[in-house]
CSV table of C-alpha atoms and ligand atoms in Angstrom, one decimal:
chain,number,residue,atom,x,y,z
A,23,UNK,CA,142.1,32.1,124.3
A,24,UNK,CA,138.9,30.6,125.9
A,25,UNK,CA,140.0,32.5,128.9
A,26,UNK,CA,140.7,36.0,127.1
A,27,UNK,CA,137.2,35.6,125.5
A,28,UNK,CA,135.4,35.2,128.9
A,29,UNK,CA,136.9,38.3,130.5
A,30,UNK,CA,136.7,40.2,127.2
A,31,UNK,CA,132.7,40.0,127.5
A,32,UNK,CA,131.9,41.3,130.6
A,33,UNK,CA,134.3,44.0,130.3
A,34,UNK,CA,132.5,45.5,127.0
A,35,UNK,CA,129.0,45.3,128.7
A,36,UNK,CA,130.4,47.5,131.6
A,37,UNK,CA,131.9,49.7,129.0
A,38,UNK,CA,128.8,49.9,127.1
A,39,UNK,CA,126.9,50.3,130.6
A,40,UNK,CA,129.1,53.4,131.3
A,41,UNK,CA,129.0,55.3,127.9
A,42,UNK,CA,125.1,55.1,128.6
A,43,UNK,CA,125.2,56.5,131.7
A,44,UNK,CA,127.4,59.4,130.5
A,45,UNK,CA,124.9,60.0,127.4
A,46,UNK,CA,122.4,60.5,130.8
A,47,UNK,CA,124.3,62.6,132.9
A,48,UNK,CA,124.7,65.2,130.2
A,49,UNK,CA,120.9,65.4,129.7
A,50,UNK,CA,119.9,67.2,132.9
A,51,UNK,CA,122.4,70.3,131.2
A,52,UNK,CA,121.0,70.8,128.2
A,53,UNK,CA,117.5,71.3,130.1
A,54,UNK,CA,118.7,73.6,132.7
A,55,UNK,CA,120.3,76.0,130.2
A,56,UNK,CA,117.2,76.0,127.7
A,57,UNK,CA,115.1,78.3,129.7
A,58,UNK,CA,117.6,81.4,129.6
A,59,UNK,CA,116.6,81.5,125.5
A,60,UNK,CA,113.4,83.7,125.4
A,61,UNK,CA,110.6,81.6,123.3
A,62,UNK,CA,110.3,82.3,119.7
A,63,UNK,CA,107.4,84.4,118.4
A,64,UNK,CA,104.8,83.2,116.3
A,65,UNK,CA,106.4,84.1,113.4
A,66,UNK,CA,109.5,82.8,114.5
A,67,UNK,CA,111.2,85.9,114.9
A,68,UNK,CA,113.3,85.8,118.8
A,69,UNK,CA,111.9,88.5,121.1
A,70,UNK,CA,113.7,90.2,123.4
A,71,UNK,CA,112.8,92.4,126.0
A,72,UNK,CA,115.3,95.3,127.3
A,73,UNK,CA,114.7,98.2,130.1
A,74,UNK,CA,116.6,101.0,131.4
A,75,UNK,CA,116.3,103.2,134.1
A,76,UNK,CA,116.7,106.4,136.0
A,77,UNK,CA,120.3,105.0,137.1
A,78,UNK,CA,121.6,104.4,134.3
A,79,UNK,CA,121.1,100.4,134.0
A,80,UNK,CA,120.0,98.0,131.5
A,81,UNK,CA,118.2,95.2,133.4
A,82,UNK,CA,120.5,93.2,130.8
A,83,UNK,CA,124.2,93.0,130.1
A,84,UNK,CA,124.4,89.7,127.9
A,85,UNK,CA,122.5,88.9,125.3
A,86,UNK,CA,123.0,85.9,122.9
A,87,UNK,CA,121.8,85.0,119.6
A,88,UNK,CA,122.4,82.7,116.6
A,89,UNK,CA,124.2,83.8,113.6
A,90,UNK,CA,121.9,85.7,111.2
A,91,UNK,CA,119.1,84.8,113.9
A,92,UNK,CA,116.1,87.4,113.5
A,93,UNK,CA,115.6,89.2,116.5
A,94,UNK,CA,113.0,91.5,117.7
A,95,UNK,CA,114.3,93.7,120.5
A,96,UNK,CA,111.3,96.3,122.5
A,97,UNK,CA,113.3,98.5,124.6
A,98,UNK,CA,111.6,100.5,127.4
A,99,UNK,CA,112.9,103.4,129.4
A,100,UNK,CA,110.6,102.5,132.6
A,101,UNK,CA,112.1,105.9,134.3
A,102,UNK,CA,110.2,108.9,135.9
A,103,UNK,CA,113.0,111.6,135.2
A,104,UNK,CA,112.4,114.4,132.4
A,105,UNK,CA,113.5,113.3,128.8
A,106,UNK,CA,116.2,115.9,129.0
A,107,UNK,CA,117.9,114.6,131.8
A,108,UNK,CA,117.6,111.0,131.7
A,109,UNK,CA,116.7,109.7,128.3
A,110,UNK,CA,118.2,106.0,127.0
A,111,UNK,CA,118.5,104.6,123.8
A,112,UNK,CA,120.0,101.2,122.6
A,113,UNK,CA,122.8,100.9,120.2
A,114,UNK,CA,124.4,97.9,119.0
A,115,UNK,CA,127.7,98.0,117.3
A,116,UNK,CA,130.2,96.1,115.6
A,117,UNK,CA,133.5,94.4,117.6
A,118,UNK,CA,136.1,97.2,118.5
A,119,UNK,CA,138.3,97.3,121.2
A,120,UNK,CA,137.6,99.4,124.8
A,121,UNK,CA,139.1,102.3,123.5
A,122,UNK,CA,137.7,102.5,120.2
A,123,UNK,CA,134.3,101.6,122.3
A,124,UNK,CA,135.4,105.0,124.1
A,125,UNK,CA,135.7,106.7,121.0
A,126,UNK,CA,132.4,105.8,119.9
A,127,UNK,CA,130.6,106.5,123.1
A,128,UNK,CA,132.4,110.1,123.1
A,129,UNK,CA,131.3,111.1,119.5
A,130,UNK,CA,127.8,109.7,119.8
A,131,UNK,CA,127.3,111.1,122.9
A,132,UNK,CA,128.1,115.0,121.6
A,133,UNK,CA,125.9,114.7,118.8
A,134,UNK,CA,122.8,115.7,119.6
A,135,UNK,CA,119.6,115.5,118.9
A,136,UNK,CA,119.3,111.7,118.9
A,137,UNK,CA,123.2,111.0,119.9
A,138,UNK,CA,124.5,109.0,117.2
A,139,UNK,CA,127.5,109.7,115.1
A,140,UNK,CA,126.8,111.2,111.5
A,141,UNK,CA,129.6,108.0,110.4
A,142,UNK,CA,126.9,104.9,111.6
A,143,UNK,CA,129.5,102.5,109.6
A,144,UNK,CA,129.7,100.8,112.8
A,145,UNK,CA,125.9,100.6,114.2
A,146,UNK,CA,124.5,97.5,113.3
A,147,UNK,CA,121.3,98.2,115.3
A,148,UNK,CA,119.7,101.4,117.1
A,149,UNK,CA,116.4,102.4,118.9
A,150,UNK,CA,115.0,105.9,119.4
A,151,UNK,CA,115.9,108.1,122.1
A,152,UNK,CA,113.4,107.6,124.8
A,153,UNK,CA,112.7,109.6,127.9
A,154,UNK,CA,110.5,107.9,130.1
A,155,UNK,CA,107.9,105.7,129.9
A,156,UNK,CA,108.9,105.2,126.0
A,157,UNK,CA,109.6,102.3,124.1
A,158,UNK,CA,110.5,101.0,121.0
A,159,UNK,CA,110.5,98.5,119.0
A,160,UNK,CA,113.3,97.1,116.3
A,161,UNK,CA,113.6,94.4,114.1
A,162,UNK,CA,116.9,93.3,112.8
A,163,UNK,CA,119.4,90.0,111.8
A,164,UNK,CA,122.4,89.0,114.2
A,165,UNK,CA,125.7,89.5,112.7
A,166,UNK,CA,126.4,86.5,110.6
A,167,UNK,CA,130.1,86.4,112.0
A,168,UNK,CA,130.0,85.1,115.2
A,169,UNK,CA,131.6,87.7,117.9
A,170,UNK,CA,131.0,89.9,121.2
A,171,UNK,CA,128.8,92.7,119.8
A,172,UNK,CA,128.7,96.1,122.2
A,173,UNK,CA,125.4,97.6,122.9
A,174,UNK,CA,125.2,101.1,124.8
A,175,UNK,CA,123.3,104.1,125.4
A,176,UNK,CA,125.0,106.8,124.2
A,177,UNK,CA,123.0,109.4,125.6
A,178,UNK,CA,125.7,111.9,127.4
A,179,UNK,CA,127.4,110.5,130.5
A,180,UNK,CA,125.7,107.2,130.0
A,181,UNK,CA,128.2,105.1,127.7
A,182,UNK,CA,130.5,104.4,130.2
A,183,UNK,CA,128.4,102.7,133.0
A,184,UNK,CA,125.5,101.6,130.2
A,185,UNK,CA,126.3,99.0,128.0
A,186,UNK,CA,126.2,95.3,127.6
A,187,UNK,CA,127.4,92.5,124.7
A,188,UNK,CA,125.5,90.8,122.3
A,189,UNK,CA,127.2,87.3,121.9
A,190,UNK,CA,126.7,85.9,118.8
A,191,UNK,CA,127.7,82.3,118.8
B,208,CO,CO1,121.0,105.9,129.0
């Protein structure tokens, strides 16, 4: 027993010594992936800056947020080309599969003037059409439900090619 006691010892100090370094290890992580969360306003409110641009981009194509976390989105349309022909807007929906996606992008994109459906049952979350040089800004709550969320602009011919998810998690 005097034996088994001896070797026991050492053997729960090394043990010890390695779950400490682990706890360690997993610190550099959390510090490297902090800085990809934008810094909360003053009033605590998330903002979040989006662009798009005469070809058809969103300078972003993920987005996370908490459940229910208040977010303040400004999108810009930093293009040069007439509002006619290149004008972008921002459109968050709910889950749906690519094809229903399709659908949506389809009917949004023939209903002019400001290209959203007259059934919005599945926006969550729009701007204004902007041509360019325009912004706006909107306020809303991230789905409670955690979930990929689509965003697009649904300005004609864009849906397809401009879009992005929202990952609430
Ligand atoms: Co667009």
């Amino acid at each position: 027993m005097k034996i088994r006691t001896r070797f026991l010892l050492p053997t729960l100090a090394a043990a010890s010594l390695a779950f400490t370094g682990c706890g360690r290890s997993d610190k550099p992580a959390a510090v490297a992936s902090a800085p990809a969360a934008p810094a909360p306003t003053a009033d605590g409110k998330r903002a979040i800056e989006i662009t798009g641009d005469d070809t058809m981009k969103f300078n972003v194509t993920e987005l996370r947020a908490k459940p229910g976390e208040t977010l303040r989105i400004t999108f810009k349309n930093i293009g040069r080309m007439p509002k006619q022909a290149m004008s972008h807007n921002w459109v968050l929906v709910k889950p749906m599969s690519d094809a229903d996606l399709n659908a949506f992008g389809m009917k949004a994109s023939t209903s002019a003037p400001d290209y959203l459906p007259a059934d919005r049952s599945s926006v969550i979350a729009h701007t204004k059409l902007l041509g360019g040089g325009e912004s706006d800004t909107i306020e809303f709550n991230a789905p409670a439900a955690a979930g990929a969320y689509p965003f697009l602009c649904t300005f004609p011919g864009h849906f397809a090619i401009m879009k992005g998810k929202l990952i609430v998690d």
